[in-house]
Short mmCIF file of N, CA, C and O in Angstrom, two decimals:
data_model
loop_
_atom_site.label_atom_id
_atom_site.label_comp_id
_atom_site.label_asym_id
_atom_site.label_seq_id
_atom_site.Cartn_x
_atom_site.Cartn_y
_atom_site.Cartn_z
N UNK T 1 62.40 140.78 76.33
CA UNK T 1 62.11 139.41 76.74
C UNK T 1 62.93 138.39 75.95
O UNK T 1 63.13 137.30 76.49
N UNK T 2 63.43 138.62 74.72
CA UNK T 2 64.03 137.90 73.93
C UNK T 2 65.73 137.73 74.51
O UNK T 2 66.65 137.40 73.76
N UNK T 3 65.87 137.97 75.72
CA UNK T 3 67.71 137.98 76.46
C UNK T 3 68.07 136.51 76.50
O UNK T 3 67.24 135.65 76.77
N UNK T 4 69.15 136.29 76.27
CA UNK T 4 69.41 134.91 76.09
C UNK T 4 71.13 135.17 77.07
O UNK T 4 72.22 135.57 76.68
N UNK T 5 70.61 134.68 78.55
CA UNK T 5 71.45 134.87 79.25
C UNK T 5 72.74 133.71 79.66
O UNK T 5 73.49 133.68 80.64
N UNK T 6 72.63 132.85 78.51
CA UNK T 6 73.46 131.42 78.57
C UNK T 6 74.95 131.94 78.14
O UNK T 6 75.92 131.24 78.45
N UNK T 7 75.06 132.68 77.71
CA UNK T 7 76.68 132.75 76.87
C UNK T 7 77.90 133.66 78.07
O UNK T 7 79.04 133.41 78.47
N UNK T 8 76.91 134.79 78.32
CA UNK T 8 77.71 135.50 79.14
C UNK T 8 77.72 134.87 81.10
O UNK T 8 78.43 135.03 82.10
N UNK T 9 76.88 134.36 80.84
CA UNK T 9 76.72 133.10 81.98
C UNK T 9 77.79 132.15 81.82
O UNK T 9 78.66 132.26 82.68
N UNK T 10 77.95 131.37 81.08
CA UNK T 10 79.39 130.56 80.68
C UNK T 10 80.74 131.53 81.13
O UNK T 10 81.75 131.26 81.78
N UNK T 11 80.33 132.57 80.56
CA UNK T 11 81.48 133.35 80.66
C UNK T 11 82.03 133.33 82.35
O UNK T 11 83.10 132.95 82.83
N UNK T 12 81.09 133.76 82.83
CA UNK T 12 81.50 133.83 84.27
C UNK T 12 81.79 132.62 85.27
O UNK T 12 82.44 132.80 86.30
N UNK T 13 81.20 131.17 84.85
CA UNK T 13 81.62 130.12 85.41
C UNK T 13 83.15 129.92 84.92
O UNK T 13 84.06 129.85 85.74
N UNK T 14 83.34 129.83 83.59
CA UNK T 14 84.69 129.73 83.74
C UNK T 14 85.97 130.69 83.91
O UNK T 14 87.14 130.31 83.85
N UNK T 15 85.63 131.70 84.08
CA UNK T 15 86.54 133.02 84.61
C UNK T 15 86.48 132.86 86.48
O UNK T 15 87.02 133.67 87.24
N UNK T 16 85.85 131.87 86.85
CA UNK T 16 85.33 131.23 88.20
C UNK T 16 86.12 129.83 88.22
O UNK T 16 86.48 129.25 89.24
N UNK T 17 86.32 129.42 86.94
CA UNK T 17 87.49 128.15 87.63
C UNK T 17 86.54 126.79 87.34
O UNK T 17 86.96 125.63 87.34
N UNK T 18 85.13 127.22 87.09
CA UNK T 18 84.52 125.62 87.21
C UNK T 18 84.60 125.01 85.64
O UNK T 18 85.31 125.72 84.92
N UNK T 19 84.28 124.37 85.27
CA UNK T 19 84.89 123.40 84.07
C UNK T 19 83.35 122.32 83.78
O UNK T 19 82.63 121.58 84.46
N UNK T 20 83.43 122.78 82.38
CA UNK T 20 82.89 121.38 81.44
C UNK T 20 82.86 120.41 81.88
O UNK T 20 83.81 119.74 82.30
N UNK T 21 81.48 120.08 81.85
CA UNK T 21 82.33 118.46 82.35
C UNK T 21 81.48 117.75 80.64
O UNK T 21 82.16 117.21 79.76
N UNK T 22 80.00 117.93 80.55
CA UNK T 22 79.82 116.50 79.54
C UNK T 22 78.79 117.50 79.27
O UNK T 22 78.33 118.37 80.01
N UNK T 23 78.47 117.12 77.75
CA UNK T 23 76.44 117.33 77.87
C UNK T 23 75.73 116.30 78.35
O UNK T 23 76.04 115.14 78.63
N UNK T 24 74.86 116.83 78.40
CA UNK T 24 73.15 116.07 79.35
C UNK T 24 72.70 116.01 78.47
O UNK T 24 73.17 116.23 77.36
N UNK T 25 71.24 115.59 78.89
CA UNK T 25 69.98 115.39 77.88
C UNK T 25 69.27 116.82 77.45
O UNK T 25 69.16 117.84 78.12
N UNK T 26 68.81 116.54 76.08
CA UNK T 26 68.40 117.81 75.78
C UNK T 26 69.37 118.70 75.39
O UNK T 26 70.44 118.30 74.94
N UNK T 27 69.11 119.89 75.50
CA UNK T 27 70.08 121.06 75.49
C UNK T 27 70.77 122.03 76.69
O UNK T 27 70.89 123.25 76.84
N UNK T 28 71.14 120.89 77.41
CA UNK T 28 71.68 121.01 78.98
C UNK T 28 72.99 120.48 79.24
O UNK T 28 73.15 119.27 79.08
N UNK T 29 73.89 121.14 79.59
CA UNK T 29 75.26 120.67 79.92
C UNK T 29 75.49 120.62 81.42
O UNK T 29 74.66 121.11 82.19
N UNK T 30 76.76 119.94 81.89
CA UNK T 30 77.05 119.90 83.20
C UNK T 30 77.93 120.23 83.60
O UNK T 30 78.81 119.71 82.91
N UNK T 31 78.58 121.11 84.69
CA UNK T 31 79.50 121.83 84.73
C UNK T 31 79.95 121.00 86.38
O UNK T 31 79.63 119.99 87.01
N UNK T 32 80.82 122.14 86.51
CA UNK T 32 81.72 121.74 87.81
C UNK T 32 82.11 122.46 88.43
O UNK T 32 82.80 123.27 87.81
N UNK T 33 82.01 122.70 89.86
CA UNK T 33 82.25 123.97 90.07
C UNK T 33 83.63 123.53 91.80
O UNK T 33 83.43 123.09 92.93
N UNK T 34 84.72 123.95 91.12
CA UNK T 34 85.81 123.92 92.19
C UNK T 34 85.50 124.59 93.79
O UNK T 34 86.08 124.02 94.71
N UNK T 35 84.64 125.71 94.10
CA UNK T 35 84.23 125.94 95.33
C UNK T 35 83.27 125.38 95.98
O UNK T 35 83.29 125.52 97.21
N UNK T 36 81.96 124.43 95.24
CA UNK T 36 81.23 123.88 95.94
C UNK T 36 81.80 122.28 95.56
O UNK T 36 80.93 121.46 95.87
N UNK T 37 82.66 121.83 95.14
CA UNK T 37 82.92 120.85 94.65
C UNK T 37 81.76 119.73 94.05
O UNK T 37 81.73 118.51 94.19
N UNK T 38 80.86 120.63 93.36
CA UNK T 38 79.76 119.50 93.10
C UNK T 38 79.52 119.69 91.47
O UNK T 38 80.12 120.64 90.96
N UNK T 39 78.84 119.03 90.78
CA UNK T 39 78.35 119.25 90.01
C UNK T 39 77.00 119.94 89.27
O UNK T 39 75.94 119.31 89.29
N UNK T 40 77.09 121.21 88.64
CA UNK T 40 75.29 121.59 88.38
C UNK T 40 75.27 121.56 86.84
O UNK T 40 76.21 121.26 86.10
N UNK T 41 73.76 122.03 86.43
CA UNK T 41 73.25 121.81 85.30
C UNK T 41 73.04 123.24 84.69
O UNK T 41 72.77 124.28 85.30
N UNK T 42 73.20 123.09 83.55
CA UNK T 42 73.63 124.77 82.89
C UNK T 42 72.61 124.78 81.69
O UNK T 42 72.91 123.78 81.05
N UNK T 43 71.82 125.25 81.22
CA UNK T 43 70.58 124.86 80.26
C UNK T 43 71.05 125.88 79.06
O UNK T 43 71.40 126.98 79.48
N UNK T 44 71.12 125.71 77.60
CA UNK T 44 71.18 126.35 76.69
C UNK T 44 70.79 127.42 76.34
O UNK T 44 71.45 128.12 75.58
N UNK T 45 69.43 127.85 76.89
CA UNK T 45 68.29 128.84 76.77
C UNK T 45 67.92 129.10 77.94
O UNK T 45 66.96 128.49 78.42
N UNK T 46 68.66 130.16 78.71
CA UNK T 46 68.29 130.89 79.87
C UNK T 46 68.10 132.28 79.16
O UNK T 46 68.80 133.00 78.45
N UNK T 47 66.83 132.32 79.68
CA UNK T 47 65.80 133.18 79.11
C UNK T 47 65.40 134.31 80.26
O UNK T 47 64.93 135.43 80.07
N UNK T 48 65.76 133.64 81.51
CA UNK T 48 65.22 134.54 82.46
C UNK T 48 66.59 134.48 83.50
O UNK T 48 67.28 133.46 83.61
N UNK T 49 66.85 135.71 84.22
CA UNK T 49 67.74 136.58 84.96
C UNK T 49 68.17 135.63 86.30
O UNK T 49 69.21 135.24 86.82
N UNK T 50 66.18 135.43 86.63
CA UNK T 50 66.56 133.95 87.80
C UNK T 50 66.99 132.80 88.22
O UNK T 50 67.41 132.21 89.21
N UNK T 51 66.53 132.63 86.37
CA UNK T 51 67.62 130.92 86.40
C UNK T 51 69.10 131.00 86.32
O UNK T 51 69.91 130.24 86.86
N UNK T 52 69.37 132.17 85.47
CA UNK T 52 70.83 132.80 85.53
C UNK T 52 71.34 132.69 86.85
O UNK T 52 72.34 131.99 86.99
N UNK T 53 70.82 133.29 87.95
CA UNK T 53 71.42 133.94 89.15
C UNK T 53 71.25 132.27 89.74
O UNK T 53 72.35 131.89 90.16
N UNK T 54 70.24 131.25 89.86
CA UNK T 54 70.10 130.22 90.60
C UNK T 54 71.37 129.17 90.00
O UNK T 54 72.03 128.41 90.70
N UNK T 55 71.45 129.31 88.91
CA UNK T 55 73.04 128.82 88.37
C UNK T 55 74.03 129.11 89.21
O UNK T 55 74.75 128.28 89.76
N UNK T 56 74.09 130.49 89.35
CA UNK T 56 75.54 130.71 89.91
C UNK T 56 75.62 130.46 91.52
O UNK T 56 76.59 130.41 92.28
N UNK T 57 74.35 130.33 91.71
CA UNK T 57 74.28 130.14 93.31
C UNK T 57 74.96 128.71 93.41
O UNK T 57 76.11 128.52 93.81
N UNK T 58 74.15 127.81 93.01
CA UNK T 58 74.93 126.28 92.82
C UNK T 58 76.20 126.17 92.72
O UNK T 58 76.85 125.31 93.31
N UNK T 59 76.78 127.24 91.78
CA UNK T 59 78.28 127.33 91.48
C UNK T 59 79.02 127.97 92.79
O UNK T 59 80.24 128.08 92.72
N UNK T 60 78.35 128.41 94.02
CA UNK T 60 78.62 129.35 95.02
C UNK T 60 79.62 130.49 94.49
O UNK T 60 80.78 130.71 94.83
N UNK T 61 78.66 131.29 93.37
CA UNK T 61 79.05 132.48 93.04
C UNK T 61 77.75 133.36 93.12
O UNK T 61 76.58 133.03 92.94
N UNK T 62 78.37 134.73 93.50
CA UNK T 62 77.34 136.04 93.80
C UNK T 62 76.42 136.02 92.50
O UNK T 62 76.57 135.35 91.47
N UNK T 63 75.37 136.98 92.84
CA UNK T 63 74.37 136.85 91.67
C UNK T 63 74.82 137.95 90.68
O UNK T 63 74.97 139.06 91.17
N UNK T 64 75.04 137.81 89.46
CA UNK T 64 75.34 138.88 88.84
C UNK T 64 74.58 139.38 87.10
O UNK T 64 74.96 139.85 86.03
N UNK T 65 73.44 138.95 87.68
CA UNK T 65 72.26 139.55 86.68
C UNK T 65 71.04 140.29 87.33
O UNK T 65 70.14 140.75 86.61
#
C-alpha cells in the first residue's frame, strides 16, 4: 500500500512528449499534454494505480499500471 506511483508516472508523460508547465497549489503540478492539447493536473502522492491510470487518460495515453 505504501507505492508511490508519481515518479515513474512522470516518467511516462514525458517520454510521451507532454511538458511541465508550472506548479499548482499544494503539491500538484500541471502538465501539458501535445495529443490532447490541453492541460491536466499531476499530484505528488499518487498512492493509488487509478489515479495513475486517470492521469494518463487526460494525457490520451493507454493505461499502464
Amino acid at each position: 500500500m505504501g507505492d508511490n506511483f508519481t515518479t515513474e508516472l512522470k516518467t511516462l508523460l514525458a517520454e510521451a512528449d507532454c511538458t511541465f508547465e508550472r506548479h499548482g497549489k499544494g503539491d500538484h503540478d500541471i502538465w501539458f499534454s501535445q495529443r490532447t492539447q490541453r492541460p491536466f493536473t499531476v499530484d505528488n502522492k499518487i498512492r493509488s494505480r487509478h489515479t495513475a491510470n486517470a492521469v494518463l487518460r487526460q494525457a490520451g495515453l493507454p493505461k499502464a499500471f
